[in-house]
Coordinates of N, CA and C in Angstrom, one line a residue:
M1 N 120.5 138.4 111.7 CA 120.4 137.1 111.1 C 121.5 136.8 110.0
F2 N 122.0 137.9 109.5 CA 122.9 137.7 108.4 C 124.3 138.2 108.8
G3 N 125.3 138.0 107.9 CA 126.6 138.5 108.2 C 127.6 137.4 108.8
F4 N 127.1 136.2 109.0 CA 128.0 135.2 109.6 C 128.9 134.7 108.4
V5 N 130.1 134.5 108.8 CA 131.1 134.1 107.8 C 132.1 133.1 108.5
G6 N 133.0 132.6 107.7 CA 134.0 131.7 108.3 C 134.1 130.4 107.6
S7 N 134.9 129.5 108.0 CA 135.2 128.3 107.3 C 134.6 127.0 108.0
A8 N 133.7 127.3 109.0 CA 133.1 126.2 109.8 C 132.3 125.3 108.9
Q9 N 131.9 125.7 107.7 CA 131.0 124.8 106.9 C 131.8 124.1 105.8
E10 N 133.1 124.4 105.6 CA 133.9 123.9 104.5 C 134.4 122.5 104.7
N11 N 134.7 121.8 103.6 CA 135.4 120.6 103.6 C 136.3 120.6 102.4
S12 N 137.6 120.8 102.6 CA 138.5 121.0 101.5 C 138.7 119.7 100.7
K13 N 138.4 118.6 101.3 CA 138.6 117.3 100.5 C 137.5 117.1 99.5
N14 N 136.4 117.9 99.6 CA 135.3 117.7 98.6 C 135.5 118.7 97.5
Q15 N 135.9 118.2 96.3 CA 136.2 119.1 95.2 C 135.0 119.9 94.7
Y16 N 133.8 119.4 95.1 CA 132.6 120.1 94.7 C 132.0 121.0 95.8
D17 N 132.9 121.4 96.7 CA 132.5 122.3 97.8 C 131.9 123.6 97.4
Y18 N 132.2 124.0 96.2 CA 131.7 125.3 95.7 C 130.2 125.3 95.6
A19 N 129.6 124.1 95.4 CA 128.1 124.0 95.3 C 127.4 124.6 96.5
G20 N 127.9 124.2 97.7 CA 127.4 124.7 99.0 C 127.7 126.2 99.1
K21 N 128.8 126.6 98.7 CA 129.2 128.1 98.8 C 128.2 128.9 98.0
L22 N 128.1 128.5 96.7 CA 127.2 129.2 95.9 C 125.7 129.3 96.4
H23 N 125.3 128.1 97.0 CA 124.0 128.0 97.6 C 123.8 129.1 98.6
N24 N 124.8 129.2 99.6 CA 124.6 130.1 100.7 C 124.7 131.6 100.2
D25 N 125.6 131.8 99.2 CA 125.7 133.2 98.7 C 124.4 133.7 98.1
I26 N 123.8 132.8 97.3 CA 122.6 133.2 96.6 C 121.4 133.3 97.6
L27 N 121.4 132.3 98.5 CA 120.3 132.3 99.5 C 120.3 133.5 100.4
T28 N 121.5 134.0 100.8 CA 121.6 135.2 101.7 C 121.0 136.4 101.0
Q29 N 121.3 136.5 99.7 CA 120.8 137.7 98.9 C 119.2 137.6 98.8
V30 N 118.8 136.3 98.5 CA 117.3 136.1 98.4 C 116.6 136.5 99.6
L31 N 117.0 136.0 100.8 CA 116.3 136.2 102.0 C 116.4 137.7 102.5
K32 N 117.5 138.4 102.2 CA 117.6 139.8 102.5 C 116.6 140.6 101.7
T33 N 116.4 140.2 100.5 CA 115.5 140.9 99.6 C 114.0 140.6 99.9
K34 N 113.8 139.3 100.2 CA 112.5 138.8 100.4 C 111.8 139.4 101.7
G35 N 112.6 139.6 102.7 CA 112.1 140.1 104.0 C 111.3 139.0 104.7
T36 N 110.4 139.4 105.6 CA 109.7 138.5 106.4 C 108.4 137.9 105.8
G37 N 107.9 138.5 104.7 CA 106.7 138.1 104.1 C 106.9 136.8 103.3
N38 N 105.8 136.1 103.1 CA 105.8 134.9 102.2 C 105.6 135.3 100.8
L39 N 106.3 134.6 99.9 CA 106.2 134.8 98.5 C 105.7 133.5 97.8
S40 N 105.2 133.7 96.6 CA 104.7 132.5 95.8 C 105.9 131.8 95.2
V41 N 105.7 130.6 94.7 CA 106.8 129.9 94.0 C 107.4 130.7 92.9
N42 N 106.6 131.3 92.1 CA 107.1 132.1 90.9 C 107.9 133.3 91.4
E43 N 107.5 133.9 92.5 CA 108.2 135.1 93.0 C 109.5 134.7 93.6
V44 N 109.6 133.6 94.3 CA 110.8 133.1 94.8 C 111.8 132.7 93.7
C45 N 111.3 132.0 92.7 CA 112.1 131.6 91.6 C 112.7 132.8 90.8
N46 N 111.9 133.8 90.7 CA 112.4 135.0 90.0 C 113.5 135.7 90.8
L47 N 113.4 135.7 92.1 CA 114.4 136.3 93.0 C 115.7 135.5 92.9
V48 N 115.6 134.2 92.9 CA 116.7 133.3 92.8 C 117.4 133.5 91.5
D49 N 116.6 133.5 90.4 CA 117.2 133.7 89.1 C 118.0 135.1 89.0
K50 N 117.4 136.1 89.6 CA 118.0 137.4 89.6 C 119.4 137.4 90.2
F51 N 119.5 136.8 91.4 CA 120.8 136.8 92.1 C 121.7 135.6 91.6
G52 N 121.2 134.6 91.2 CA 122.0 133.5 90.6 C 122.6 133.9 89.3
G53 N 121.8 134.6 88.5 CA 122.3 135.1 87.2 C 123.4 136.1 87.3
S54 N 123.3 136.9 88.4 CA 124.3 138.0 88.5 C 125.5 137.6 89.4
N55 N 125.5 136.4 89.9 CA 126.6 136.0 90.7 C 127.9 135.8 89.9
S56 N 128.9 136.6 90.2 CA 130.1 136.7 89.4 C 130.9 135.4 89.5
E57 N 130.7 134.7 90.6 CA 131.5 133.4 90.8 C 130.9 132.2 90.1
Y58 N 129.6 132.3 89.7 CA 128.9 131.1 89.3 C 129.6 130.4 88.2
Q59 N 129.9 131.1 87.1 CA 130.5 130.4 86.0 C 131.9 130.0 86.3
E60 N 132.6 130.8 87.0 CA 134.0 130.5 87.4 C 134.1 129.2 88.2
L61 N 133.2 129.0 89.1 CA 133.2 127.9 90.0 C 132.7 126.6 89.4
T62 N 131.6 126.8 88.6 CA 130.9 125.6 88.1 C 131.3 125.2 86.6
G63 N 131.9 126.2 85.9 CA 132.3 126.0 84.6 C 131.2 126.1 83.6
S64 N 130.0 126.5 84.0 CA 128.9 126.7 83.1 C 128.1 127.9 83.5
S65 N 127.3 128.4 82.6 CA 126.4 129.5 82.9 C 125.2 129.2 83.8
Y66 N 124.7 130.1 84.5 CA 123.6 129.9 85.3 C 122.4 129.6 84.5
E67 N 121.6 128.6 84.9 CA 120.4 128.2 84.2 C 119.2 128.6 85.0
T68 N 118.2 129.2 84.4 CA 117.0 129.7 85.1 C 116.3 128.4 85.6
I69 N 115.5 128.7 86.7 CA 114.8 127.6 87.4 C 113.5 127.4 86.7
D70 N 113.1 126.1 86.7 CA 111.7 125.7 86.2 C 110.8 125.7 87.4
S71 N 109.9 126.7 87.5 CA 109.0 126.8 88.7 C 108.2 125.6 88.9
K72 N 107.8 124.9 87.8 CA 107.0 123.7 87.9 C 107.8 122.6 88.6
E73 N 109.1 122.5 88.3 CA 110.0 121.5 89.0 C 110.0 121.8 90.5
V74 N 110.1 123.1 90.8 CA 110.2 123.5 92.2 C 108.9 123.1 92.9
S75 N 107.8 123.3 92.2 CA 106.5 122.9 92.8 C 106.4 121.4 93.1
V76 N 106.9 120.6 92.1 CA 106.9 119.2 92.3 C 107.8 118.8 93.5
L77 N 108.9 119.4 93.6 CA 109.8 119.1 94.8 C 109.0 119.4 96.1
L78 N 108.4 120.6 96.1 CA 107.6 121.0 97.3 C 106.5 120.0 97.7
E79 N 105.8 119.5 96.7 CA 104.7 118.6 96.9 C 105.3 117.3 97.4
D80 N 106.5 116.9 97.0 CA 107.1 115.6 97.4 C 107.7 115.7 98.8
S81 N 107.8 116.9 99.3 CA 108.4 117.0 100.7 C 107.6 116.2 101.7
S82 N 106.3 116.1 101.5 CA 105.5 115.3 102.5 C 105.8 113.8 102.4
S83 N 106.5 113.4 101.3 CA 106.9 112.0 101.2 C 108.4 111.8 101.4
N84 N 109.0 112.8 102.0 CA 110.5 112.9 102.2 C 111.3 112.8 100.9
F85 N 110.7 113.3 99.8 CA 111.3 113.4 98.5 C 111.6 112.1 97.9
D86 N 110.8 111.0 98.2 CA 111.0 109.7 97.6 C 110.9 109.7 96.1
N87 N 109.8 110.4 95.7 CA 109.5 110.3 94.2 C 110.5 111.1 93.4
V88 N 111.0 112.2 94.0 CA 112.0 113.0 93.3 C 113.3 112.2 93.1
I89 N 113.7 111.6 94.2 CA 114.9 110.8 94.2 C 114.8 109.6 93.2
N90 N 113.7 108.9 93.3 CA 113.5 107.7 92.5 C 113.4 108.0 91.0
K91 N 112.8 109.2 90.7 CA 112.6 109.5 89.3 C 113.7 110.3 88.7
S92 N 114.7 110.6 89.5 CA 115.9 111.3 88.9 C 116.7 110.4 88.0
S93 N 117.5 111.0 87.2 CA 118.3 110.3 86.2 C 119.6 109.8 86.7
I94 N 119.9 110.0 88.0 CA 121.2 109.5 88.6 C 121.1 108.0 88.8
S95 N 122.3 107.4 88.9 CA 122.3 105.9 89.0 C 121.7 105.4 90.3
N96 N 121.4 104.1 90.3 CA 120.8 103.5 91.5 C 121.8 103.5 92.7
N97 N 123.1 103.4 92.4 CA 124.1 103.4 93.4 C 124.1 104.8 94.1
A98 N 124.0 105.9 93.3 CA 124.0 107.2 93.8 C 122.7 107.5 94.6
K99 N 121.6 107.0 94.1 CA 120.3 107.1 94.8 C 120.4 106.5 96.2
N100 N 121.0 105.4 96.3 CA 121.1 104.7 97.6 C 121.9 105.5 98.6
Q101 N 123.0 106.1 98.1 CA 123.8 107.0 98.9 C 123.0 108.2 99.4
I102 N 122.3 108.8 98.4 CA 121.5 110.0 98.7 C 120.4 109.7 99.7
I103 N 119.8 108.5 99.6 CA 118.7 108.1 100.5 C 119.3 107.9 101.9
S104 N 120.5 107.4 102.0 CA 121.2 107.2 103.3 C 121.4 108.6 104.0
L105 N 121.9 109.6 103.2 CA 122.1 110.9 103.8 C 120.7 111.5 104.1
R106 N 119.7 111.3 103.3 CA 118.4 111.8 103.5 C 117.9 111.3 104.9
N107 N 118.1 110.0 105.1 CA 117.6 109.3 106.3 C 118.3 109.9 107.6
Y108 N 119.5 110.2 107.4 CA 120.2 110.8 108.6 C 119.7 112.2 108.9
I109 N 119.5 113.0 107.9 CA 118.9 114.3 108.1 C 117.6 114.3 108.8
L110 N 116.7 113.3 108.3 CA 115.4 113.2 108.9 C 115.5 112.8 110.4
S111 N 116.6 112.0 110.7 CA 116.7 111.5 112.1 C 117.0 112.6 113.1
I112 N 117.5 113.8 112.6 CA 117.8 114.9 113.5 C 116.7 115.3 114.4
E113 N 115.5 115.2 113.9 CA 114.3 115.6 114.7 C 114.3 114.8 116.0
K114 N 114.6 113.5 116.0 CA 114.6 112.7 117.2 C 115.9 112.8 118.0
T115 N 117.0 112.9 117.2 CA 118.3 112.8 117.9 C 118.7 114.2 118.5
N116 N 118.1 115.3 117.9 CA 118.4 116.6 118.2 C 119.9 116.9 118.1
D117 N 120.5 116.4 117.0 CA 121.9 116.6 116.7 C 122.2 118.1 116.6
S118 N 123.4 118.5 117.1 CA 123.8 119.9 116.9 C 124.4 120.1 115.6
Y119 N 124.7 121.4 115.2 CA 125.4 121.6 114.0 C 126.7 120.9 113.8
S120 N 127.5 120.9 114.9 CA 128.7 120.2 114.9 C 128.6 118.7 114.6
D121 N 127.5 118.1 115.2 CA 127.2 116.7 114.9 C 126.9 116.5 113.4
V122 N 126.1 117.4 112.9 CA 125.7 117.3 111.5 C 126.9 117.4 110.6
Y123 N 127.7 118.4 110.8 CA 128.9 118.7 110.0 C 129.8 117.5 110.0
N124 N 130.1 116.9 111.2 CA 131.0 115.7 111.3 C 130.4 114.5 110.6
Y125 N 129.1 114.3 110.7 CA 128.5 113.2 110.0 C 128.7 113.4 108.5
I126 N 128.4 114.6 108.0 CA 128.4 114.8 106.5 C 129.9 114.6 106.0
V127 N 130.8 115.1 106.7 CA 132.2 115.0 106.3 C 132.6 113.5 106.3
K128 N 132.2 112.7 107.2 CA 132.5 111.3 107.2 C 131.8 110.6 106.1
F129 N 130.6 111.1 105.8 CA 129.8 110.5 104.7 C 130.6 110.8 103.4
E130 N 131.1 112.1 103.2 CA 131.8 112.4 102.0 C 133.1 111.6 101.9
D131 N 133.8 111.4 103.0 CA 135.0 110.5 102.9 C 134.6 109.1 102.4
S132 N 133.5 108.6 102.8 CA 133.1 107.3 102.3 C 132.8 107.3 100.8
I133 N 132.2 108.4 100.3 CA 131.9 108.6 98.9 C 133.2 108.7 98.1
L134 N 134.1 109.5 98.6 CA 135.4 109.7 97.9 C 136.2 108.3 97.8
N135 N 136.0 107.5 98.8 CA 136.7 106.2 98.8 C 135.9 105.0 98.2
N136 N 134.7 105.3 97.7 CA 133.9 104.2 97.2 C 134.2 104.0 95.7
K137 N 134.8 102.8 95.5 CA 135.2 102.4 94.1 C 134.1 102.0 93.2
E138 N 132.9 101.8 93.8 CA 131.8 101.3 93.0 C 131.0 102.5 92.3
L139 N 131.3 103.7 92.8 CA 130.7 104.9 92.3 C 131.4 105.5 91.1
S140 N 130.8 105.9 90.1 CA 131.4 106.5 88.9 C 131.8 108.0 89.3
T141 N 132.6 108.6 88.4 CA 132.9 110.0 88.6 C 131.7 110.9 88.6
E142 N 130.7 110.6 87.8 CA 129.5 111.4 87.7 C 128.7 111.2 89.0
D143 N 128.6 109.9 89.4 CA 127.9 109.6 90.7 C 128.5 110.5 91.8
K144 N 129.8 110.5 91.9 CA 130.5 111.2 93.0 C 130.2 112.7 92.9
K145 N 130.2 113.2 91.7 CA 129.9 114.6 91.5 C 128.5 115.0 92.0
N146 N 127.5 114.1 91.6 CA 126.1 114.4 92.0 C 126.0 114.3 93.6
I147 N 126.6 113.3 94.2 CA 126.4 113.1 95.6 C 127.2 114.1 96.4
L148 N 128.4 114.4 96.0 CA 129.2 115.4 96.7 C 128.7 116.8 96.6
S149 N 128.1 117.1 95.4 CA 127.5 118.5 95.3 C 126.3 118.6 96.2
L150 N 125.5 117.5 96.3 CA 124.4 117.5 97.2 C 124.8 117.5 98.7
S151 N 125.8 116.8 99.0 CA 126.2 116.8 100.4 C 126.9 118.1 100.8
S152 N 127.6 118.7 99.9 CA 128.1 120.0 100.2 C 127.0 121.0 100.4
T153 N 126.0 121.0 99.6 CA 124.8 121.9 99.8 C 124.2 121.6 101.2
A154 N 124.0 120.4 101.6 CA 123.5 120.0 102.9 C 124.3 120.6 104.0
R155 N 125.6 120.5 103.9 CA 126.6 120.9 104.9 C 126.5 122.4 105.1
Y156 N 126.6 123.1 103.9 CA 126.5 124.6 104.0 C 125.2 125.1 104.4
S157 N 124.1 124.4 104.0 CA 122.8 124.7 104.4 C 122.6 124.6 106.0
A158 N 123.2 123.5 106.5 CA 123.1 123.3 108.0 C 123.8 124.4 108.7
Y159 N 124.9 124.9 108.2 CA 125.6 126.0 108.8 C 124.8 127.3 108.7
F160 N 124.2 127.5 107.5 CA 123.4 128.7 107.3 C 122.2 128.8 108.2
W161 N 121.4 127.7 108.2 CA 120.1 127.8 109.0 C 120.4 127.7 110.5
N162 N 121.5 127.0 110.9 CA 121.9 127.0 112.3 C 122.2 128.4 112.8
N163 N 122.8 129.2 112.0 CA 123.1 130.6 112.3 C 121.9 131.5 112.2
Y164 N 121.1 131.2 111.2 CA 120.0 132.1 110.8 C 119.0 132.1 112.0
Y165 N 118.7 130.9 112.5 CA 117.7 130.8 113.6 C 118.3 130.7 115.0
S166 N 119.6 130.6 115.1 CA 120.3 130.7 116.3 C 119.7 129.8 117.4
D167 N 119.3 130.4 118.5 CA 118.8 129.6 119.6 C 117.4 128.9 119.4
T168 N 116.7 129.3 118.3 CA 115.4 128.6 118.0 C 115.5 127.7 116.8
V169 N 116.7 127.2 116.5 CA 116.8 126.3 115.3 C 115.9 125.1 115.3
A170 N 115.8 124.4 116.5 CA 114.9 123.2 116.5 C 113.5 123.6 116.2
K171 N 113.0 124.7 116.8 CA 111.6 125.1 116.6 C 111.3 125.3 115.1
H172 N 112.3 125.7 114.4 CA 112.0 126.0 112.9 C 112.3 124.7 112.0
H173 N 112.3 123.6 112.6 CA 112.4 122.3 111.8 C 113.6 122.4 110.8
W174 N 114.7 122.8 111.3 CA 115.8 123.1 110.4 C 116.2 121.9 109.5
W175 N 116.0 120.6 110.0 CA 116.3 119.4 109.3 C 115.5 119.3 108.0
L176 N 114.3 119.8 108.0 CA 113.5 119.8 106.8 C 114.0 120.8 105.8
I177 N 114.4 121.9 106.2 CA 115.0 122.9 105.3 C 116.3 122.4 104.7
I178 N 117.1 121.8 105.5 CA 118.4 121.2 105.0 C 118.1 120.2 104.0
L179 N 117.1 119.3 104.3 CA 116.8 118.3 103.3 C 116.2 118.8 102.0
G180 N 115.4 119.9 102.1 CA 114.9 120.5 100.9 C 116.1 121.1 100.1
D181 N 117.0 121.7 100.7 CA 118.2 122.2 100.1 C 118.9 121.1 99.3
A182 N 119.2 120.0 100.1 CA 120.0 118.9 99.5 C 119.4 118.3 98.3
I183 N 118.1 117.9 98.4 CA 117.4 117.3 97.3 C 117.2 118.2 96.2
G184 N 117.0 119.5 96.5 CA 116.8 120.5 95.4 C 118.1 120.5 94.5
M185 N 119.2 120.2 95.1 CA 120.5 120.2 94.4 C 120.5 119.2 93.2
I186 N 119.7 118.2 93.3 CA 119.6 117.3 92.2 C 119.3 118.0 90.9
D187 N 118.5 119.2 91.0 CA 118.2 120.0 89.8 C 119.1 121.2 89.6
G188 N 120.0 121.4 90.6 CA 121.0 122.5 90.5 C 120.9 123.5 91.7
P189 N 121.9 124.3 91.8 CA 122.0 125.3 92.9 C 120.8 126.2 93.0
G190 N 120.3 126.7 91.9 CA 119.2 127.6 91.9 C 117.9 127.0 92.5
T191 N 117.7 125.8 92.0 CA 116.5 125.0 92.5 C 116.6 124.8 94.0
A192 N 117.8 124.4 94.5 CA 118.1 124.2 95.9 C 117.7 125.4 96.7
V193 N 118.1 126.6 96.3 CA 117.9 127.8 97.0 C 116.3 128.1 97.0
A194 N 115.7 127.9 95.9 CA 114.2 128.1 95.8 C 113.5 127.2 96.8
V195 N 113.9 125.9 96.8 CA 113.2 125.0 97.6 C 113.5 125.3 99.1
S196 N 114.7 125.6 99.4 CA 115.1 126.0 100.7 C 114.2 127.2 101.3
T197 N 114.1 128.2 100.5 CA 113.3 129.4 100.8 C 111.8 129.0 101.1
L198 N 111.3 128.2 100.2 CA 109.9 127.9 100.3 C 109.6 126.9 101.4
V199 N 110.5 125.9 101.6 CA 110.3 125.0 102.8 C 110.4 125.8 104.1
D200 N 111.3 126.8 104.1 CA 111.4 127.6 105.3 C 110.0 128.3 105.6
Q201 N 109.4 128.8 104.5 CA 108.1 129.4 104.7 C 107.1 128.4 105.2
L202 N 107.1 127.2 104.7 CA 106.1 126.2 105.1 C 106.3 125.7 106.5
T203 N 107.5 125.7 106.9 CA 107.8 125.2 108.3 C 107.8 126.2 109.4
N204 N 107.9 127.5 109.0 CA 108.0 128.6 109.9 C 107.0 128.6 111.0
D205 N 105.8 128.2 110.6 CA 104.7 128.3 111.6 C 104.3 127.0 112.2
K206 N 105.1 125.9 111.9 CA 104.8 124.6 112.5 C 104.9 124.6 114.0
P207 N 104.0 124.0 114.7 CA 104.2 123.9 116.2 C 105.4 123.1 116.6

């Protein structure tokens, strides 16, 4: 399940592409350590903090030190997954313009269940979405940072889970895990990894 590498998830035009890279680096370590058993929210958060805090590239890439995760925030995100994260998006401090763009990406990810889009389809959609964000003159620099960090995480997440589950990716509701990753990024890379891991647990046994 592990060991896949390459540039198939990258988008060099997105200056915040490091967000997705950090996400996958930390997630790989967390899942290797976690094994096949289910962990509590606190246990997952502790694992993420362990590997996020020791990631040598974190400060170099983000320009700031790793911040530990608030397990209560992670729990709120998980509870809101049943509402497609509407409450988390609406209550976030990002601008309304940015929220609208994030909702648009959210809706596309949800549509994968019916369209059965491949990883290549998802990648191409997100890259086109990022092009539109980069060229959008109505979005502030901060808006673009928030959206492009989130979309980078979604793109790298799609690559990760597509490889992780290989031929059974649809069975494992990968679109829900990608969405959890992306929306978790509103609170930062660590939260995204924690939500990703926990949503994977929740969806693993879905029919």
